[in-house]
Amino acid sequence: MEIGNGEATILATLAIVDDTCLLDPGTIGLGEQAFRRLGLPEGTEVTFRQAPVPHSLEYVRRKIDGDTLDDTEIAEIIKDIAGYRYSPMEIGAFLVACAGFMTTQETLALTRAMADVGRVMRWDADIVVDKHCIGGTPGNRTSMIVVPIVAAHGLTMPKTSSRAITSPSGTADTMEVLATVDLAEDRLAEVVRKENAVLAWGGRVNLSPADDVLISVERPLRIDTFEQMAASILSKKVAAGSTHLLIDIPVGPTAKVRSKREAIRLRKLFEYLAGKLGLVLDVVFTDGSQPVGRGIGPVLEARDVMAVLRNDADAPIDLRDRALMLAGRVLEFDPAIIGGRGYARAMELLGSGAALKAMERLIDAQGRRHSLPQVGGCHHDVCSLFEGTVIAIDCHMIARIARLAGAPMDKGAGIDLMHKVGDPVRRGEVLYRIHAHSETGLAYARDLAGASSGYVVQS
């Protein structure tokens, strides 16, 4: 149904109720999400009618039939999706049709349409940098280290992130353990002006809002094609006002990108789109053969991040080294940095404590969490069945186990890795510990780990 008063209109699914404890006869009630979206005061008189079928659905049908859509047709589809004129089933049909086949020009049109339909932020800086990892490697929470390093150097880095789609945690999920990430646009802009950076959820500030609607359907369907991934990432970066962008593509046998050939194809797609959108782009391939750090899940990943920023002796070396390398690449967008000196500058800012101070200021500016979520109280140890050496860890399986335990919705759920590739283990030694907030979540994760631990130990 279409509900509104002429000033604001939304589409909503009609449910007829006969319980007068819920609604008086002749009144209309909205769910909390619909009420916020409509934005009218309680008690406002509205009209409702059967919603007209969006004309753009005809283009979706053509796409299902294998047709190639032009820029105008894709823009109309995205406008209607952002306007909540599509049902989840219709959005799913569009996503599946695009997953089947999409030209480079269609991908460019999709990216532009998604960026144009929401807010586009502007910053008082000639260079606005950003960094994004395409995902697929659990624990790879480098952005939360790169951002304070770059902010301490003085570059502007408004890092907005989506919540996790198929992973046990995203940057926004992990940062939310430490600080508020749901920032209104004026608050986000104030934090960036004050601290040179932000680590926030992008959904609140209406950046590429169609992407947030698409992600809500992609998540349960687990759709994540290269074309849709690139359009999602770049539309958000354009909308956030970025001028220079580093893309991290982990490559590994169980990562999202599983071969150098696939990585090169994805890099070329990013380069083409970025060139057309006016973005300066740097793409780096990293090791995606195993999880990064020790913690998988929001609380555990936040623990690892802060250990690196504090220069703790037991901080995960692989997370530290990867974050420094990526921070160095971002810093080299600064014309004042001599080529090849970005890494040394990143090491200086981390080692001196400047990055930690920048992070603490950022947490305070966004709104520090004084009562931090705790690691789940239910746990189960997964032990090695053999004596030998860890020769492989399945990133996809580890991510699935952590999600079944409750991550990222349950902040303290996840996995603590005790061993990485190359480590010697004894029979019965703990490979990793699963954490959950409920026995039910722990049982789901334990059963999957029992069927396949995700570790290969060779004697």
Coordinates of C-alpha atoms in Angstrom, one line a residue:
M1 CA 0.0 0.0 0.0
E2 CA 1.0 3.6 -0.6
I3 CA 0.7 5.7 2.6
G4 CA 1.3 9.5 2.9
N5 CA -0.1 13.0 3.3
G6 CA 1.2 14.6 0.1
E7 CA 4.4 15.8 1.8
A8 CA 5.9 12.3 2.5
T9 CA 4.9 8.9 1.1
I10 CA 6.1 5.4 1.7
L11 CA 5.1 1.9 0.5
A12 CA 4.2 -0.6 3.1
T13 CA 2.8 -4.1 3.3
L14 CA -0.8 -4.0 4.6
A15 CA -1.8 -6.2 7.6
I16 CA -5.4 -6.1 8.8
V17 CA -5.8 -6.5 12.6
D18 CA -8.9 -7.0 14.7
D19 CA -7.3 -6.6 18.1
T20 CA -8.5 -3.3 19.5
C21 CA -5.6 -3.5 22.1
L22 CA -3.3 -2.8 19.1
L23 CA -5.3 -0.3 17.1
D24 CA -8.6 1.5 17.4
P25 CA -11.1 1.0 14.6
G26 CA -10.4 3.3 11.7
T27 CA -6.8 3.9 12.5
I28 CA -3.5 3.0 10.8
G29 CA -0.4 2.0 12.6
L30 CA 3.1 1.6 11.2
G31 CA 6.0 -0.5 12.3
E32 CA 9.0 1.4 13.8
Q33 CA 11.1 1.2 10.6
A34 CA 8.2 2.4 8.4
F35 CA 7.3 5.2 10.9
R36 CA 10.9 6.5 10.9
R37 CA 11.0 6.3 7.1
L38 CA 7.7 8.2 6.7
G39 CA 8.9 10.9 9.1
L40 CA 5.5 12.3 10.0
P41 CA 4.4 13.1 13.6
E42 CA 2.1 10.6 15.4
G43 CA -1.5 11.4 14.8
T44 CA -1.0 12.9 11.3
E45 CA -3.9 12.2 8.9
V46 CA -2.8 10.2 5.9
T47 CA -4.4 8.6 2.9
F48 CA -3.6 5.2 1.6
R49 CA -4.2 3.4 -1.7
Q50 CA -3.0 0.4 -3.6
A51 CA 0.5 1.1 -4.7
P52 CA 1.1 1.4 -8.4
V53 CA 3.5 -1.1 -10.0
P54 CA 6.8 0.5 -10.7
H55 CA 7.4 1.0 -14.4
S56 CA 11.0 -0.1 -14.0
L57 CA 10.0 -3.6 -13.1
E58 CA 9.6 -4.1 -16.9
Y59 CA 13.3 -3.5 -17.2
V60 CA 14.0 -6.1 -14.5
R61 CA 11.9 -8.6 -16.5
R62 CA 14.0 -7.9 -19.6
K63 CA 17.2 -8.4 -17.6
I64 CA 15.9 -11.7 -16.4
D65 CA 15.4 -12.6 -20.1
G66 CA 19.1 -11.8 -20.7
D67 CA 18.8 -8.3 -22.2
T68 CA 21.4 -5.6 -21.7
L69 CA 20.0 -2.4 -20.0
D70 CA 21.0 1.1 -20.8
D71 CA 22.0 3.8 -18.2
T72 CA 18.6 5.4 -18.0
E73 CA 16.9 2.1 -17.4
I74 CA 19.3 1.1 -14.6
A75 CA 19.0 4.5 -13.0
E76 CA 15.2 4.1 -12.9
I77 CA 15.5 0.7 -11.3
I78 CA 17.9 2.0 -8.6
K79 CA 15.7 5.1 -7.9
D80 CA 12.7 2.9 -7.3
I81 CA 14.7 0.5 -5.1
A82 CA 16.0 3.4 -3.0
G83 CA 12.5 4.6 -2.8
Y84 CA 11.4 1.3 -1.3
R85 CA 9.0 0.7 -4.3
Y86 CA 10.3 -2.9 -4.7
S87 CA 9.5 -5.9 -2.6
P88 CA 12.3 -8.1 -1.3
M89 CA 11.3 -10.7 -3.9
E90 CA 11.6 -8.2 -6.8
I91 CA 14.9 -6.9 -5.5
G92 CA 16.1 -10.6 -5.3
A93 CA 15.0 -11.1 -8.9
F94 CA 17.0 -8.1 -10.0
L95 CA 20.1 -9.2 -8.1
V96 CA 19.9 -12.8 -9.4
A97 CA 19.4 -11.5 -13.0
C98 CA 22.5 -9.2 -12.7
A99 CA 24.5 -12.1 -11.1
G100 CA 23.8 -14.1 -14.2
F101 CA 25.3 -11.6 -16.6
M102 CA 26.3 -7.9 -16.5
T103 CA 28.3 -5.9 -18.9
T104 CA 31.0 -3.5 -17.8
Q105 CA 28.9 -0.5 -19.0
E106 CA 25.9 -1.8 -17.0
T107 CA 28.2 -2.0 -14.0
L108 CA 29.3 1.6 -14.5
A109 CA 25.7 2.7 -14.9
L110 CA 24.8 0.8 -11.7
T111 CA 27.6 2.4 -9.8
R112 CA 26.7 5.9 -10.9
A113 CA 23.0 5.4 -10.2
M114 CA 23.7 4.1 -6.7
A115 CA 26.0 7.1 -6.0
D116 CA 23.6 9.7 -7.4
V117 CA 20.5 8.6 -5.7
G118 CA 21.6 9.5 -2.1
R119 CA 23.7 12.2 -0.4
V120 CA 27.2 13.1 -1.8
M121 CA 29.5 14.5 0.9
R122 CA 32.0 17.3 0.2
W123 CA 35.1 18.0 2.2
D124 CA 37.4 21.0 2.5
A125 CA 40.5 19.1 1.3
D126 CA 42.1 18.5 -2.1
I127 CA 42.9 14.9 -1.2
V128 CA 40.3 12.7 0.6
V129 CA 41.6 9.2 1.0
D130 CA 39.9 5.9 1.7
K131 CA 40.8 2.2 1.9
H132 CA 38.6 -0.8 1.4
C133 CA 39.1 -4.5 1.6
I134 CA 36.8 -6.7 -0.5
G135 CA 36.6 -9.2 2.3
G136 CA 36.7 -13.0 2.4
T137 CA 39.5 -13.2 5.0
P138 CA 38.3 -13.4 8.6
G139 CA 39.9 -11.1 11.1
N140 CA 41.3 -8.7 8.5
R141 CA 40.4 -5.6 10.5
T142 CA 43.2 -3.4 9.1
S143 CA 41.0 -0.3 8.5
M144 CA 40.8 0.3 12.2
I145 CA 44.6 0.6 12.3
V146 CA 45.1 2.3 9.0
V147 CA 42.6 5.1 9.7
P148 CA 44.2 6.4 12.9
I149 CA 47.7 6.2 11.3
V150 CA 46.5 8.2 8.4
A151 CA 44.6 10.7 10.6
A152 CA 47.7 11.2 12.8
H153 CA 49.6 12.1 9.6
G154 CA 47.0 14.7 8.8
L155 CA 45.3 13.4 5.7
T156 CA 41.5 13.4 5.6
M157 CA 40.0 9.9 5.7
P158 CA 36.2 9.7 6.3
K159 CA 35.9 5.9 6.5
T160 CA 32.3 4.7 6.2
S161 CA 31.6 1.0 6.1
S162 CA 28.7 -1.3 5.6
R163 CA 27.9 -3.9 8.2
A164 CA 29.0 -7.5 7.5
I165 CA 27.2 -9.2 4.6
T166 CA 28.7 -12.7 4.7
S167 CA 31.6 -12.3 7.2
P168 CA 31.6 -12.7 11.0
S169 CA 32.3 -8.9 11.4
G170 CA 32.8 -5.8 9.3
T171 CA 34.6 -2.6 10.2
A172 CA 31.4 -1.0 11.5
D173 CA 30.5 -4.0 13.6
T174 CA 34.0 -4.1 15.2
M175 CA 34.3 -0.3 15.8
E176 CA 30.8 -0.4 17.4
V177 CA 32.4 -2.4 20.2
L178 CA 34.4 0.7 21.1
A179 CA 32.4 3.6 20.0
T180 CA 29.1 4.8 18.4
V181 CA 29.1 4.2 14.6
D182 CA 25.5 5.2 13.9
L183 CA 26.3 8.9 13.3
A184 CA 24.0 11.5 11.7
E185 CA 25.6 13.4 8.8
D186 CA 26.3 16.7 10.7
R187 CA 27.9 14.7 13.6
L188 CA 30.0 12.6 11.2
A189 CA 31.2 15.8 9.4
E190 CA 32.0 17.4 12.8
V191 CA 34.2 14.4 13.7
V192 CA 36.0 14.5 10.4
R193 CA 36.7 18.2 10.8
K194 CA 38.0 17.7 14.3
E195 CA 40.0 14.5 13.9
N196 CA 40.7 14.2 10.1
A197 CA 38.8 10.9 10.1
V198 CA 35.9 8.8 11.1
L199 CA 35.1 5.1 11.4
A200 CA 31.3 5.0 11.0
W201 CA 28.4 3.0 9.5
G202 CA 27.5 4.5 6.2
G203 CA 23.8 3.6 6.3
R204 CA 22.8 6.5 8.7
V205 CA 24.1 9.2 6.4
N206 CA 22.2 8.1 3.3
L207 CA 25.3 7.4 1.3
S208 CA 24.2 5.2 -1.7
P209 CA 21.0 4.2 0.1
A210 CA 20.0 1.8 -2.7
D211 CA 23.1 -0.2 -1.8
D212 CA 21.9 -0.6 1.8
V213 CA 18.6 -1.9 0.4
L214 CA 20.4 -4.3 -2.0
I215 CA 22.7 -5.5 0.8
S216 CA 19.7 -6.4 3.0
V217 CA 18.6 -8.9 0.3
E218 CA 22.1 -10.0 -0.7
R219 CA 22.9 -11.0 2.8
P220 CA 20.4 -13.9 3.2
L221 CA 20.9 -14.9 -0.5
R222 CA 24.7 -14.7 -0.1
I223 CA 25.0 -13.0 -3.5
D224 CA 28.4 -11.2 -3.9
T225 CA 29.5 -11.1 -7.6
F226 CA 32.4 -9.0 -8.7
E227 CA 30.2 -6.6 -10.6
Q228 CA 27.8 -6.0 -7.7
M229 CA 30.7 -5.8 -5.2
A230 CA 32.6 -3.2 -7.3
A231 CA 29.4 -1.1 -7.8
S232 CA 28.6 -1.3 -4.1
I233 CA 32.1 -0.3 -3.0
L234 CA 32.8 2.5 -5.5
S235 CA 29.3 4.1 -5.2
K236 CA 29.8 4.4 -1.4
K237 CA 33.3 5.9 -1.9
V238 CA 32.1 8.5 -4.5
A239 CA 29.2 9.4 -2.2
A240 CA 31.5 9.8 0.8
G241 CA 33.5 12.4 -1.2
S242 CA 36.7 10.3 -1.7
T243 CA 39.2 11.4 -4.3
H244 CA 41.9 8.7 -3.7
L245 CA 41.2 5.0 -2.9
L246 CA 43.2 1.9 -2.0
I247 CA 41.5 -1.4 -2.7
D248 CA 42.8 -4.5 -0.9
I249 CA 42.1 -7.8 -2.7
P250 CA 43.1 -10.8 -0.6
V251 CA 43.8 -13.9 -2.8
G252 CA 43.6 -17.4 -1.5
P253 CA 42.1 -20.8 -2.1
T254 CA 39.2 -20.2 0.3
A255 CA 38.9 -16.4 0.0
K256 CA 36.4 -14.5 -2.2
V257 CA 39.1 -14.2 -4.9
R258 CA 40.8 -17.6 -5.3
S259 CA 43.3 -17.1 -8.0
K260 CA 45.7 -14.4 -9.4
R261 CA 43.7 -14.6 -12.6
E262 CA 40.5 -13.7 -10.9
A263 CA 42.3 -10.9 -8.9
I264 CA 43.6 -9.3 -12.1
R265 CA 40.1 -9.4 -13.6
L266 CA 38.7 -7.7 -10.6
R267 CA 41.5 -5.2 -10.5
K268 CA 40.8 -4.2 -14.1
L269 CA 37.1 -3.8 -13.4
F270 CA 37.9 -1.5 -10.4
E271 CA 40.4 0.5 -12.5
Y272 CA 37.9 0.9 -15.4
L273 CA 35.1 2.1 -13.1
A274 CA 37.4 4.3 -11.0
G275 CA 38.8 6.0 -14.1
K276 CA 35.3 6.8 -15.4
L277 CA 34.2 8.1 -11.9
G278 CA 37.3 10.3 -11.5
L279 CA 38.8 8.4 -8.6
V280 CA 42.6 8.0 -8.2
L281 CA 43.0 4.2 -7.5
D282 CA 45.6 1.9 -6.1
V283 CA 44.9 -1.8 -6.0
V284 CA 47.0 -4.2 -3.9
F285 CA 46.8 -8.0 -3.7
T286 CA 47.4 -9.5 -0.3
D287 CA 47.6 -13.0 1.2
G288 CA 44.1 -14.5 1.7
S289 CA 45.3 -18.0 2.4
Q290 CA 44.3 -17.9 6.1
P291 CA 42.6 -15.6 8.7
V292 CA 44.4 -12.5 9.8
G293 CA 45.1 -11.9 13.5
R294 CA 43.7 -14.2 16.2
G295 CA 40.2 -13.0 16.9
I296 CA 37.2 -13.6 14.6
G297 CA 34.1 -11.7 15.6
P298 CA 33.5 -8.0 16.8
V299 CA 34.8 -8.2 20.4
L300 CA 37.8 -10.4 19.6
E301 CA 38.8 -8.4 16.5
A302 CA 38.6 -5.1 18.5
R303 CA 40.9 -6.7 21.1
D304 CA 43.5 -7.4 18.4
V305 CA 43.2 -4.0 16.8
M306 CA 43.8 -2.2 20.1
A307 CA 46.7 -4.5 20.9
V308 CA 48.4 -3.5 17.7
L309 CA 47.7 0.2 18.3
R310 CA 49.1 -0.1 21.8
N311 CA 52.2 -1.8 20.5
D312 CA 51.6 -4.7 22.9
A313 CA 54.3 -7.4 22.7
D314 CA 51.7 -10.1 22.1
A315 CA 49.8 -8.2 19.4
P316 CA 49.2 -10.3 16.2
I317 CA 52.2 -9.8 14.0
D318 CA 50.4 -10.5 10.7
L319 CA 47.6 -8.0 11.4
R320 CA 50.3 -5.3 12.4
D321 CA 52.4 -5.9 9.3
R322 CA 49.5 -5.9 6.9
A323 CA 48.0 -2.7 8.4
L324 CA 51.4 -1.0 8.2
M325 CA 51.8 -2.0 4.5
L326 CA 48.3 -0.7 3.6
A327 CA 48.7 2.5 5.7
G328 CA 52.0 3.1 3.9
R329 CA 50.3 2.8 0.5
V330 CA 47.5 5.3 1.6
L331 CA 50.1 7.8 2.9
E332 CA 51.8 7.8 -0.5
F333 CA 48.8 9.5 -1.9
D334 CA 50.2 12.5 -0.1
P335 CA 52.4 14.5 -2.5
A336 CA 54.7 15.4 0.4
I337 CA 55.6 11.8 1.0
I338 CA 58.6 10.7 -1.1
G339 CA 57.8 7.6 -3.1
G340 CA 58.5 4.5 -1.1
R341 CA 58.6 6.3 2.2
G342 CA 54.9 5.7 3.2
Y343 CA 55.7 2.5 5.1
A344 CA 58.4 4.2 7.1
R345 CA 56.1 7.0 8.0
A346 CA 53.3 4.5 9.0
M347 CA 55.8 2.7 11.3
E348 CA 56.8 6.0 12.9
L349 CA 53.3 7.0 13.6
L350 CA 52.4 3.6 15.1
G351 CA 55.6 3.1 17.0
S352 CA 55.5 6.5 18.6
G353 CA 52.0 6.1 19.9
A354 CA 50.6 8.9 17.7
A355 CA 48.2 6.4 16.0
L356 CA 46.9 5.2 19.4
K357 CA 46.3 8.8 20.5
A358 CA 44.5 9.5 17.2
M359 CA 42.3 6.4 17.8
E360 CA 41.5 7.4 21.4
R361 CA 40.5 10.8 20.2
L362 CA 38.4 9.3 17.5
I363 CA 36.6 7.0 19.9
D364 CA 35.8 9.9 22.2
A365 CA 34.6 12.1 19.3
Q366 CA 32.2 9.4 18.0
G367 CA 31.0 8.5 21.5
R368 CA 33.0 6.1 23.7
R369 CA 31.3 2.9 24.8
H370 CA 31.8 2.9 28.6
S371 CA 30.3 -0.5 29.0
L372 CA 32.1 -2.7 26.5
P373 CA 30.5 -6.0 25.2
Q374 CA 32.2 -9.0 26.6
V375 CA 33.3 -12.3 25.0
G376 CA 30.5 -14.9 25.0
G377 CA 30.4 -16.9 28.2
C378 CA 29.7 -20.2 26.4
H379 CA 32.8 -21.8 24.7
H380 CA 34.0 -25.0 23.0
D381 CA 37.6 -26.0 22.2
V382 CA 38.3 -27.5 18.8
C383 CA 41.3 -29.8 19.1
S384 CA 43.7 -31.3 16.6
L385 CA 43.0 -35.0 15.8
F386 CA 46.7 -35.5 14.8
E387 CA 50.2 -34.5 15.6
G388 CA 51.9 -32.5 12.9
T389 CA 52.0 -29.1 11.3
V390 CA 49.0 -26.8 10.3
I391 CA 49.3 -26.6 6.5
A392 CA 46.0 -24.9 5.6
I393 CA 43.1 -23.0 7.2
D394 CA 39.8 -22.7 5.3
C395 CA 38.7 -19.1 5.6
H396 CA 35.2 -19.8 4.4
M397 CA 34.6 -22.5 6.9
I398 CA 36.1 -20.5 9.8
A399 CA 33.8 -17.6 8.9
R400 CA 30.7 -20.0 8.7
I401 CA 31.5 -21.4 12.2
A402 CA 31.9 -17.9 13.7
R403 CA 28.6 -16.8 12.2
L404 CA 26.8 -19.8 13.5
A405 CA 28.1 -19.0 16.9
G406 CA 26.3 -15.7 16.6
A407 CA 28.7 -13.2 15.1
P408 CA 28.3 -10.4 14.2
M409 CA 24.9 -9.8 15.7
D410 CA 26.2 -11.1 19.1
K411 CA 29.3 -8.9 19.5
G412 CA 31.1 -11.4 21.8
A413 CA 30.5 -14.4 19.6
G414 CA 33.3 -15.7 17.4
I415 CA 36.5 -17.7 17.3
D416 CA 39.9 -17.3 19.0
L417 CA 42.6 -18.9 16.9
M418 CA 45.4 -20.6 18.9
H419 CA 47.4 -21.7 15.8
K420 CA 48.1 -20.5 12.3
V421 CA 49.6 -22.0 9.2
G422 CA 53.1 -23.3 9.8
D423 CA 52.5 -24.0 13.6
P424 CA 53.4 -27.4 15.0
V425 CA 50.6 -29.0 17.0
R426 CA 50.2 -32.1 19.2
R427 CA 47.3 -34.5 19.1
G428 CA 44.5 -33.1 21.4
E429 CA 46.0 -29.5 21.4
V430 CA 43.5 -26.7 21.0
L431 CA 43.4 -25.3 17.4
Y432 CA 40.8 -22.6 18.2
R433 CA 38.1 -21.8 20.8
I434 CA 34.5 -21.0 19.8
H435 CA 32.7 -18.3 21.8
A436 CA 28.9 -17.8 22.0
H437 CA 26.4 -16.1 24.2
S438 CA 24.0 -19.0 24.1
E439 CA 24.3 -22.8 24.3
T440 CA 22.1 -23.0 21.2
G441 CA 24.5 -20.8 19.1
L442 CA 27.4 -22.7 20.5
A443 CA 25.8 -26.1 19.5
Y444 CA 25.3 -25.0 15.9
A445 CA 28.9 -23.8 15.6
R446 CA 30.2 -26.9 17.5
D447 CA 28.3 -29.3 15.1
L448 CA 29.7 -27.6 12.0
A449 CA 33.2 -27.6 13.4
G450 CA 32.8 -31.3 14.3
A451 CA 31.9 -32.1 10.7
S452 CA 34.8 -29.9 9.4
S453 CA 37.2 -28.0 11.6
G454 CA 38.5 -25.9 8.7
Y455 CA 42.1 -26.9 9.7
V456 CA 44.4 -29.2 7.8
V457 CA 47.1 -30.8 9.9
Q458 CA 49.8 -32.8 8.2
S459 CA 52.0 -35.2 10.1

